[in-house]
Amino acid sequence: MLSSSSQSSSQKKQTFSEIMSRLGQFQILVFINVLLMLSAESRKIQLVNDDDLESSNEGEIKGKQWAVLVAGSNDYSNYRHQADICHAYQILRKGGLKDENIIVFMYDDIAFSPENPRPGVIINKPYGEDVYNGVPKDYTKEAVNATNFYSVLLGNESGVAGGSGKVLKSGPLDTIFIYYADHGSPGLLAMPRGENVLAKDFNEVLEKMHKLKSYNKMVIYIEACEAGSMFEGILKDNLNIYALTASNSQESSYGTYCPDTYPPSTSEYDTCLGDVFSISWLEDSELHDMSKETLKQQYQVVKRRTGSDVEQTSHVCQFGSEEILKDYLVSYIGTNPENGNFTFTESPSSTPISRAGLVSPRDIPLLYLQRKIQKAPMGSPERGEAQKKLFDVMSHRKQIDQSIIEILRLSLKQTNVLNLLTSTRTTGQPLVDDWDCFKTLVNSFKTHCGATIDYGLKYTGALANICNVGVDVKQTVSAIEQACTIK
């Protein structure tokens, strides 16, 4: 009996042990399944977050990246502006920005111009790759105007006319990158149609965007003559906006990759393929890992490449929030994964461009016509037409030079006015105090004198001087009408 009882007890213990073992295994399986479920759910959440919120290399969560690219000119002689903008688009797309978040303004009369030696192709450097392919045509032709530009920035869909209708739909977590390549003059940027982009109006739009919480941080790059005047003494430093300009408030920017310069454009092209400031940041961006390069580092590269330390060149200027200089460029323009092994110190992109390779934008139309004369056969209609155009341009410029001196004399009742042909404001001051006066005089100068952005409007600093002296606006408009005769 004892033995029988012991066997029964042993069987019971064995059964209990097996049960406990099986229970343990079951609990482990349940635990593993729960972990897998939690991991899958976490992955779903991560995927959702990755779609709407991207993480910087410092672990900081930020919103979507938006970009507005503007080529504010037209005509084949201004090839470089659209080339700059198309190049920027390709960098942004390779950097990971989505088409839905990139808005492009370009007149779109270059790629298929009869004068383009490579129809349907735009390049931004000699023997360069096509940068035109795939660029969205959001706003083209007459839709490239100041009203649409402001409406796009403010997210005002009802305010745009023509084009795709696409506007910024950014929010308080998002970053915005604005790149504007164009002709400029003191106090304004050009548009091919309608009103110019006035410094005061542009800055008011930026302030509205800040009040509307349309962004977290914003970076603005401007390629234009006298580009610094768009922000100097105007852009507030508490808007979380950083602006970098190709030139200060009183000097020209420069074109490059031009005919008969070094480095030259290919012989088939009769105009400049790029702008010095623009190709400096563009070529730097396409070589580097932007998650390892800060805005400050790119500023230093661009400053060296443009020769800003040399007196005869333009001086790259910064405005706005200094804090943003610490940010990595990936937060604004993305980064190409193929550049992951290229660090900031490995690139030769900061080598200064030869002074012999720089051409003032106001001389580029003359260079373009001279090239056409050189290439046309002697006695041909093409040569005669180009010679006539060059003569007309030079004559009109001479007339503008004489008219602005007469306008200053009549308005200010002075004879020695040569020192007033450019702005007399000191560094840190806005171009003008009375912007309404300035706008009225600029429009009158355009209307009555035929002043255009590629030359005549370089004298807007002189018009600003008249406003700053306090001369009656109507009196000055009468002086403009008297001094100018449009033929």
Coordinates of C-alpha atoms in Angstrom, one line a residue:
M1 CA 0.0 0.0 0.0
L2 CA 2.8 2.3 0.9
S3 CA 4.4 1.7 -2.5
S4 CA 1.0 2.2 -4.2
S5 CA 0.4 5.4 -2.3
S6 CA 3.9 6.7 -3.1
Q7 CA 3.4 6.1 -6.9
S8 CA 0.1 7.9 -6.8
S9 CA 1.7 10.8 -5.0
S10 CA 4.5 10.9 -7.5
Q11 CA 2.1 10.9 -10.4
K12 CA 0.2 13.8 -8.9
K13 CA 3.4 15.8 -8.5
Q14 CA 4.4 15.0 -12.1
T15 CA 1.0 16.1 -13.4
F16 CA 1.1 19.3 -11.4
S17 CA 4.7 20.0 -12.6
E18 CA 3.6 19.5 -16.2
I19 CA 0.7 21.8 -15.8
M20 CA 2.8 24.5 -14.3
S21 CA 5.3 24.1 -17.1
R22 CA 2.7 24.4 -19.7
L23 CA 1.2 27.4 -18.0
G24 CA 4.6 29.0 -18.0
Q25 CA 5.1 28.3 -21.7
F26 CA 1.6 29.7 -22.4
Q27 CA 2.3 32.9 -20.5
I28 CA 5.6 33.4 -22.4
L29 CA 3.8 33.0 -25.7
V30 CA 1.1 35.4 -24.6
F31 CA 3.8 37.9 -23.5
I32 CA 5.7 37.5 -26.8
N33 CA 2.4 38.0 -28.8
V34 CA 1.6 41.2 -26.8
L35 CA 5.1 42.5 -27.4
L36 CA 4.7 41.9 -31.2
M37 CA 1.3 43.6 -31.2
L38 CA 2.7 46.6 -29.3
S39 CA 5.7 46.7 -31.7
A40 CA 3.4 46.6 -34.7
E41 CA 1.2 49.3 -33.3
S42 CA 4.2 51.4 -32.5
R43 CA 5.5 51.0 -36.0
K44 CA 2.1 52.1 -37.4
I45 CA 2.2 55.2 -35.3
Q46 CA 5.8 55.9 -36.4
L47 CA 4.9 55.5 -40.0
V48 CA 2.1 58.1 -39.6
N49 CA 4.4 60.5 -37.8
D50 CA 7.1 60.1 -40.4
D51 CA 4.6 61.1 -43.1
D52 CA 3.6 64.3 -41.3
L53 CA 6.5 65.1 -39.0
E54 CA 10.2 64.6 -39.8
S55 CA 13.0 64.3 -37.3
S56 CA 16.1 66.3 -37.6
N57 CA 19.5 64.8 -36.9
E58 CA 19.4 66.3 -33.5
G59 CA 16.2 64.5 -32.7
E60 CA 14.1 67.6 -32.8
I61 CA 10.6 67.0 -34.3
K62 CA 9.7 69.5 -36.9
G63 CA 6.8 70.0 -39.4
K64 CA 6.7 69.8 -43.1
Q65 CA 9.1 71.6 -45.4
W66 CA 7.7 74.1 -47.9
A67 CA 9.5 76.0 -50.7
V68 CA 8.6 78.9 -53.0
L69 CA 10.9 79.4 -56.0
V70 CA 10.6 82.5 -58.1
A71 CA 12.3 83.5 -61.3
G72 CA 11.1 87.1 -61.7
S73 CA 12.3 87.8 -65.3
N74 CA 11.5 86.8 -68.8
D75 CA 13.4 86.9 -72.2
Y76 CA 16.1 84.6 -73.4
S77 CA 18.9 87.1 -72.4
N78 CA 17.8 86.4 -68.8
Y79 CA 18.3 82.6 -69.2
R80 CA 20.2 82.4 -65.9
H81 CA 17.3 83.2 -63.6
Q82 CA 15.1 80.4 -64.8
A83 CA 18.2 78.1 -64.8
D84 CA 18.9 79.0 -61.2
I85 CA 15.3 78.2 -60.2
C86 CA 15.1 75.0 -62.1
H87 CA 18.4 73.8 -60.5
A88 CA 17.1 74.7 -57.0
Y89 CA 14.0 72.6 -57.7
Q90 CA 16.1 69.5 -58.6
I91 CA 18.0 69.9 -55.4
L92 CA 14.9 70.1 -53.3
R93 CA 13.3 67.1 -54.9
K94 CA 16.5 65.0 -54.5
G95 CA 16.5 66.3 -50.9
G96 CA 13.2 64.7 -50.2
L97 CA 10.7 67.6 -50.5
K98 CA 7.4 66.7 -52.2
D99 CA 6.1 68.3 -55.3
E100 CA 2.9 69.2 -53.4
N101 CA 5.1 71.3 -51.1
I102 CA 7.1 73.1 -53.8
I103 CA 5.6 76.1 -55.6
V104 CA 7.4 77.4 -58.7
F105 CA 7.1 80.8 -60.5
M106 CA 8.8 81.0 -63.9
Y107 CA 7.8 82.7 -67.1
D108 CA 8.8 79.5 -69.0
D109 CA 9.9 81.1 -72.2
I110 CA 13.5 79.9 -72.2
A111 CA 13.4 76.1 -72.6
F112 CA 11.6 76.2 -76.0
S113 CA 12.8 79.5 -77.2
P114 CA 14.0 79.5 -80.8
E115 CA 17.3 80.9 -79.4
N116 CA 17.9 77.9 -77.1
P117 CA 20.5 75.7 -78.8
R118 CA 19.1 72.7 -76.8
P119 CA 15.3 72.8 -77.2
G120 CA 13.5 71.6 -74.1
V121 CA 16.7 71.6 -72.0
I122 CA 18.0 74.2 -69.5
I123 CA 21.5 74.0 -67.9
N124 CA 22.9 76.0 -65.1
K125 CA 26.6 75.5 -65.8
P126 CA 28.8 74.6 -68.9
Y127 CA 28.1 71.1 -70.1
G128 CA 25.7 70.7 -67.1
E129 CA 22.8 68.3 -66.8
D130 CA 19.3 69.3 -67.8
V131 CA 17.6 71.0 -64.8
Y132 CA 14.3 71.7 -66.6
N133 CA 12.9 68.2 -66.7
G134 CA 10.1 67.6 -64.2
V135 CA 9.9 71.2 -62.9
P136 CA 6.2 72.0 -62.1
K137 CA 4.7 74.9 -64.0
D138 CA 2.7 76.4 -61.1
Y139 CA 2.7 80.0 -62.3
T140 CA 3.9 80.9 -65.8
K141 CA 3.6 83.8 -68.2
E142 CA 1.3 86.5 -66.9
A143 CA 0.6 84.5 -63.7
V144 CA 4.1 85.4 -62.6
N145 CA 3.3 88.6 -60.8
A146 CA 3.5 90.2 -57.3
T147 CA -0.2 89.7 -56.4
N148 CA 0.0 86.0 -57.0
F149 CA 3.3 85.8 -55.1
Y150 CA 1.9 87.5 -52.0
S151 CA -1.3 85.3 -52.2
V152 CA 0.8 82.1 -52.4
L153 CA 2.8 83.1 -49.3
L154 CA -0.3 84.0 -47.4
G155 CA -2.1 80.8 -48.4
N156 CA -4.8 82.8 -50.1
E157 CA -6.3 80.5 -52.7
S158 CA -9.0 83.1 -53.7
G159 CA -6.3 85.7 -54.3
V160 CA -4.4 83.9 -57.1
A161 CA -5.4 84.2 -60.8
G162 CA -4.1 81.8 -63.3
G163 CA -1.6 79.0 -62.7
S164 CA -2.1 75.9 -60.7
G165 CA -3.8 77.7 -57.8
K166 CA -1.3 76.0 -55.4
V167 CA -0.5 78.1 -52.3
L168 CA 1.3 77.5 -49.1
K169 CA -0.7 75.5 -46.6
S170 CA 1.9 75.5 -43.9
G171 CA 1.4 75.7 -40.2
P172 CA 3.2 76.6 -37.0
L173 CA 5.5 73.5 -37.0
D174 CA 6.6 74.0 -40.6
T175 CA 9.7 75.5 -42.3
I176 CA 9.5 77.6 -45.4
F177 CA 12.3 78.2 -47.9
I178 CA 11.9 81.1 -50.4
Y179 CA 14.4 81.5 -53.2
Y180 CA 14.0 84.5 -55.6
A181 CA 16.3 85.0 -58.6
D182 CA 15.8 88.1 -60.6
H183 CA 16.8 91.6 -61.5
G184 CA 16.6 94.0 -58.6
S185 CA 17.2 97.7 -57.8
P186 CA 17.2 99.7 -54.5
G187 CA 13.9 98.9 -52.7
L188 CA 12.4 96.4 -55.2
L189 CA 12.6 93.1 -57.0
A190 CA 11.3 92.8 -60.6
M191 CA 8.3 90.9 -61.9
P192 CA 7.8 90.3 -65.7
R193 CA 4.3 91.7 -65.5
G194 CA 2.5 94.3 -63.3
E195 CA 3.8 95.8 -60.1
N196 CA 7.3 95.1 -58.8
V197 CA 7.8 93.4 -55.4
L198 CA 8.4 96.4 -53.2
A199 CA 10.6 95.9 -50.0
K200 CA 7.9 97.3 -47.7
D201 CA 5.1 95.2 -49.2
F202 CA 7.2 92.0 -49.1
N203 CA 8.1 92.6 -45.4
E204 CA 4.5 93.3 -44.5
V205 CA 3.5 89.9 -46.0
L206 CA 6.2 88.2 -43.9
E207 CA 4.9 89.9 -40.8
K208 CA 1.3 88.7 -41.6
M209 CA 2.6 85.2 -42.1
H210 CA 4.2 85.4 -38.6
K211 CA 1.0 86.6 -37.1
L212 CA -1.0 83.9 -38.8
K213 CA 1.5 81.3 -37.4
S214 CA 2.1 80.1 -41.0
Y215 CA 5.6 78.7 -40.1
N216 CA 8.0 77.9 -37.4
K217 CA 11.1 79.1 -39.2
M218 CA 11.8 80.6 -42.6
V219 CA 14.9 81.0 -44.7
I220 CA 15.0 83.4 -47.7
Y221 CA 17.7 83.6 -50.4
I222 CA 17.6 86.5 -52.9
E223 CA 19.7 86.7 -56.0
A224 CA 19.5 90.3 -57.3
C225 CA 21.3 93.6 -57.6
E226 CA 20.9 95.8 -54.5
A227 CA 19.2 92.8 -52.8
G228 CA 20.1 93.9 -49.3
S229 CA 17.8 96.9 -49.6
M230 CA 14.8 94.4 -49.4
F231 CA 15.6 93.9 -45.7
E232 CA 18.0 96.5 -44.4
G233 CA 16.4 98.4 -41.6
I234 CA 13.1 96.7 -42.4
L235 CA 13.2 93.0 -41.5
K236 CA 12.5 92.5 -37.8
D237 CA 14.7 90.0 -36.0
N238 CA 11.9 88.5 -33.9
L239 CA 10.1 86.8 -36.8
N240 CA 12.1 83.6 -36.9
I241 CA 13.3 84.6 -40.4
Y242 CA 16.8 84.4 -41.8
A243 CA 17.6 86.2 -45.1
L244 CA 20.7 85.9 -47.2
T245 CA 21.2 88.3 -50.1
A246 CA 23.6 88.2 -53.1
S247 CA 24.5 91.9 -52.6
N248 CA 24.2 94.7 -50.2
S249 CA 21.9 97.7 -50.6
Q250 CA 24.0 99.7 -53.1
E251 CA 25.8 97.3 -55.4
S252 CA 25.3 94.9 -58.3
S253 CA 25.2 91.1 -58.0
Y254 CA 27.0 89.2 -60.9
G255 CA 26.3 86.7 -63.6
T256 CA 28.7 83.9 -64.4
Y257 CA 29.3 81.1 -66.9
C258 CA 29.0 83.8 -69.6
P259 CA 30.4 83.9 -73.1
D260 CA 34.0 85.1 -73.4
T261 CA 34.7 84.9 -69.7
Y262 CA 36.4 82.4 -67.4
P263 CA 34.9 79.9 -66.7
P264 CA 33.1 80.3 -70.1
S265 CA 29.8 79.0 -71.1
T266 CA 29.7 76.6 -74.1
S267 CA 30.1 78.4 -77.4
E268 CA 26.6 77.6 -78.5
Y269 CA 25.1 79.8 -75.7
D270 CA 25.1 83.6 -76.2
T271 CA 24.2 84.5 -72.6
C272 CA 25.1 83.7 -69.0
L273 CA 24.0 80.3 -67.6
G274 CA 24.0 81.3 -63.9
D275 CA 24.5 83.9 -61.2
V276 CA 27.5 83.9 -58.9
F277 CA 25.6 83.9 -55.6
S278 CA 23.1 81.3 -56.8
I279 CA 25.5 78.8 -58.3
S280 CA 27.6 79.1 -55.1
W281 CA 24.9 77.8 -52.8
L282 CA 23.4 75.5 -55.4
E283 CA 26.6 73.7 -56.2
D284 CA 27.5 73.5 -52.5
S285 CA 24.1 72.0 -51.7
E286 CA 24.3 69.3 -54.4
L287 CA 27.7 68.1 -53.1
H288 CA 27.2 68.0 -49.4
D289 CA 25.2 66.1 -46.8
M290 CA 22.9 68.9 -45.7
S291 CA 22.2 67.1 -42.4
K292 CA 25.8 68.0 -41.5
E293 CA 26.1 71.5 -42.8
T294 CA 24.6 74.5 -41.1
L295 CA 23.3 77.7 -42.6
K296 CA 26.3 79.5 -41.2
Q297 CA 28.6 77.1 -42.9
Q298 CA 26.9 77.6 -46.2
Y299 CA 27.0 81.4 -45.7
Q300 CA 30.8 81.2 -45.3
V301 CA 31.1 79.0 -48.4
V302 CA 29.0 81.4 -50.5
K303 CA 30.9 84.4 -49.1
R304 CA 34.2 82.9 -50.2
R305 CA 32.9 81.7 -53.5
T306 CA 31.5 85.1 -54.5
G307 CA 34.7 86.9 -53.4
S308 CA 32.8 89.0 -50.9
D309 CA 36.1 89.9 -49.3
V310 CA 37.3 91.6 -52.5
E311 CA 36.2 95.2 -53.0
Q312 CA 35.3 94.9 -56.7
T313 CA 32.7 92.2 -56.2
S314 CA 29.3 92.0 -54.4
H315 CA 29.0 91.4 -50.7
V316 CA 26.8 88.7 -49.5
C317 CA 24.6 90.0 -46.6
Q318 CA 22.6 88.4 -43.8
F319 CA 19.5 89.8 -42.1
G320 CA 17.0 88.6 -39.5
S321 CA 17.3 85.9 -36.8
E322 CA 20.9 84.9 -36.0
E323 CA 19.7 81.8 -34.1
I324 CA 18.7 80.1 -37.4
L325 CA 22.3 80.1 -38.5
K326 CA 22.8 77.1 -36.2
D327 CA 20.2 75.1 -38.0
Y328 CA 21.2 72.4 -40.5
L329 CA 20.2 73.0 -44.1
V330 CA 18.3 69.7 -44.2
S331 CA 15.5 71.4 -42.3
Y332 CA 14.8 73.7 -45.2
I333 CA 16.1 72.1 -48.4
G334 CA 16.4 68.5 -47.5
T335 CA 19.4 66.4 -48.3
N336 CA 20.3 63.9 -51.1
P337 CA 20.9 60.5 -49.6
E338 CA 23.7 59.9 -52.1
N339 CA 25.7 62.7 -50.4
G340 CA 25.8 60.9 -47.1
N341 CA 29.6 60.3 -47.3
F342 CA 30.5 63.8 -48.4
T343 CA 31.2 66.0 -45.4
F344 CA 31.4 69.8 -45.3
T345 CA 35.2 69.9 -45.3
E346 CA 35.7 67.6 -48.4
S347 CA 34.1 69.9 -51.0
P348 CA 36.0 72.2 -53.3
S349 CA 32.8 74.3 -53.8
S350 CA 34.1 77.2 -51.8
T351 CA 36.9 78.1 -54.3
P352 CA 36.4 81.8 -55.3
I353 CA 35.2 82.4 -58.8
S354 CA 37.7 84.3 -61.0
R355 CA 37.0 88.1 -61.2
A356 CA 37.3 87.6 -64.9
G357 CA 34.3 85.4 -64.9
L358 CA 31.9 88.0 -63.4
V359 CA 29.5 90.1 -65.5
S360 CA 27.2 92.8 -64.2
P361 CA 23.6 91.9 -64.9
R362 CA 23.1 95.3 -66.4
D363 CA 25.8 94.5 -68.9
I364 CA 24.5 91.0 -69.8
P365 CA 21.9 92.3 -72.4
L366 CA 24.8 94.2 -74.1
L367 CA 27.0 91.1 -74.1
Y368 CA 24.1 89.1 -75.5
L369 CA 23.6 91.5 -78.4
Q370 CA 27.4 91.7 -79.1
R371 CA 27.6 87.9 -79.3
K372 CA 24.7 87.9 -81.8
I373 CA 26.6 90.5 -83.9
Q374 CA 29.8 88.5 -83.8
K375 CA 28.2 85.2 -84.8
A376 CA 26.0 86.6 -87.6
P377 CA 27.5 86.8 -91.1
M378 CA 28.6 90.1 -92.4
G379 CA 25.8 92.0 -94.2
S380 CA 23.2 89.5 -93.0
P381 CA 19.7 90.7 -91.8
E382 CA 20.4 89.0 -88.4
R383 CA 23.6 91.1 -87.9
G384 CA 21.8 94.3 -89.0
E385 CA 18.9 93.7 -86.6
A386 CA 21.3 93.0 -83.6
Q387 CA 23.3 96.1 -84.4
K388 CA 20.2 98.2 -84.5
K389 CA 18.9 96.7 -81.1
L390 CA 22.3 97.4 -79.5
F391 CA 22.3 101.0 -80.8
D392 CA 18.7 101.5 -79.5
V393 CA 19.6 100.1 -76.1
M394 CA 22.7 102.3 -75.7
S395 CA 20.8 105.4 -76.8
H396 CA 18.0 104.7 -74.4
R397 CA 20.4 104.2 -71.5
K398 CA 22.1 107.5 -72.3
Q399 CA 18.7 109.2 -72.3
I400 CA 17.9 107.6 -68.9
D401 CA 21.2 108.8 -67.5
Q402 CA 20.5 112.4 -68.6
S403 CA 16.8 112.3 -67.4
I404 CA 17.5 111.3 -63.8
I405 CA 20.0 114.1 -63.4
E406 CA 17.4 116.6 -64.7
I407 CA 14.8 115.1 -62.4
L408 CA 17.0 115.6 -59.4
R409 CA 17.8 119.2 -60.5
L410 CA 14.2 120.1 -61.0
S411 CA 12.9 118.4 -57.8
L412 CA 15.6 119.6 -55.5
K413 CA 16.3 122.9 -57.2
Q414 CA 20.1 122.1 -57.1
T415 CA 22.7 122.0 -59.9
N416 CA 25.3 119.7 -58.4
V417 CA 23.3 116.4 -57.9
L418 CA 25.7 113.7 -59.0
N419 CA 26.3 112.6 -55.4
L420 CA 22.5 111.9 -55.1
L421 CA 22.3 109.3 -58.0
T422 CA 22.6 106.5 -55.4
S423 CA 21.0 106.2 -52.0
T424 CA 22.6 108.4 -49.3
R425 CA 21.3 106.4 -46.4
T426 CA 23.8 104.9 -43.9
T427 CA 24.1 101.2 -43.2
G428 CA 21.3 99.9 -41.1
Q429 CA 18.7 102.4 -42.3
P430 CA 15.8 101.5 -44.6
L431 CA 16.1 102.9 -48.2
V432 CA 13.2 105.3 -47.6
D433 CA 10.8 106.4 -44.9
D434 CA 7.8 107.3 -47.1
W435 CA 7.3 104.2 -49.2
D436 CA 4.1 105.6 -50.8
C437 CA 6.1 108.5 -52.2
F438 CA 8.8 106.0 -53.4
K439 CA 6.2 103.8 -55.1
T440 CA 4.6 106.8 -56.9
L441 CA 7.9 108.1 -58.2
V442 CA 9.1 104.7 -59.4
N443 CA 5.9 104.1 -61.3
S444 CA 6.1 107.6 -62.8
F445 CA 9.7 107.0 -63.8
K446 CA 8.7 103.8 -65.5
T447 CA 5.7 105.3 -67.3
H448 CA 7.2 108.6 -68.5
C449 CA 10.8 107.7 -68.9
G450 CA 10.6 104.1 -70.0
A451 CA 12.8 103.0 -67.2
T452 CA 13.2 99.2 -67.1
I453 CA 14.6 96.9 -64.4
D454 CA 17.6 95.9 -66.4
Y455 CA 19.0 99.4 -66.4
G456 CA 16.8 102.5 -65.7
L457 CA 15.5 101.4 -62.3
K458 CA 19.1 101.2 -61.0
Y459 CA 18.3 104.9 -60.2
T460 CA 15.5 104.2 -57.7
G461 CA 18.0 105.1 -54.9
A462 CA 18.0 108.6 -56.4
L463 CA 14.2 108.7 -56.3
A464 CA 14.3 107.5 -52.6
N465 CA 16.7 110.5 -51.9
I466 CA 14.0 112.9 -53.2
C467 CA 11.4 111.3 -51.0
N468 CA 13.7 111.5 -47.9
V469 CA 14.3 115.2 -48.4
G470 CA 10.5 115.7 -48.2
V471 CA 9.9 117.2 -51.6
D472 CA 6.2 117.3 -52.6
V473 CA 5.3 114.2 -54.5
K474 CA 3.2 116.0 -57.1
Q475 CA 6.0 118.4 -57.8
T476 CA 8.4 115.5 -58.4
V477 CA 6.0 113.7 -60.7
S478 CA 5.7 116.9 -62.7
A479 CA 9.5 117.1 -62.8
I480 CA 9.6 113.5 -64.1
E481 CA 7.1 114.3 -66.8
Q482 CA 9.1 117.4 -67.8
A483 CA 12.4 115.7 -67.9
C484 CA 11.4 112.6 -69.8
T485 CA 10.1 112.1 -73.2
I486 CA 9.3 108.6 -74.4
K487 CA 10.0 108.1 -78.1

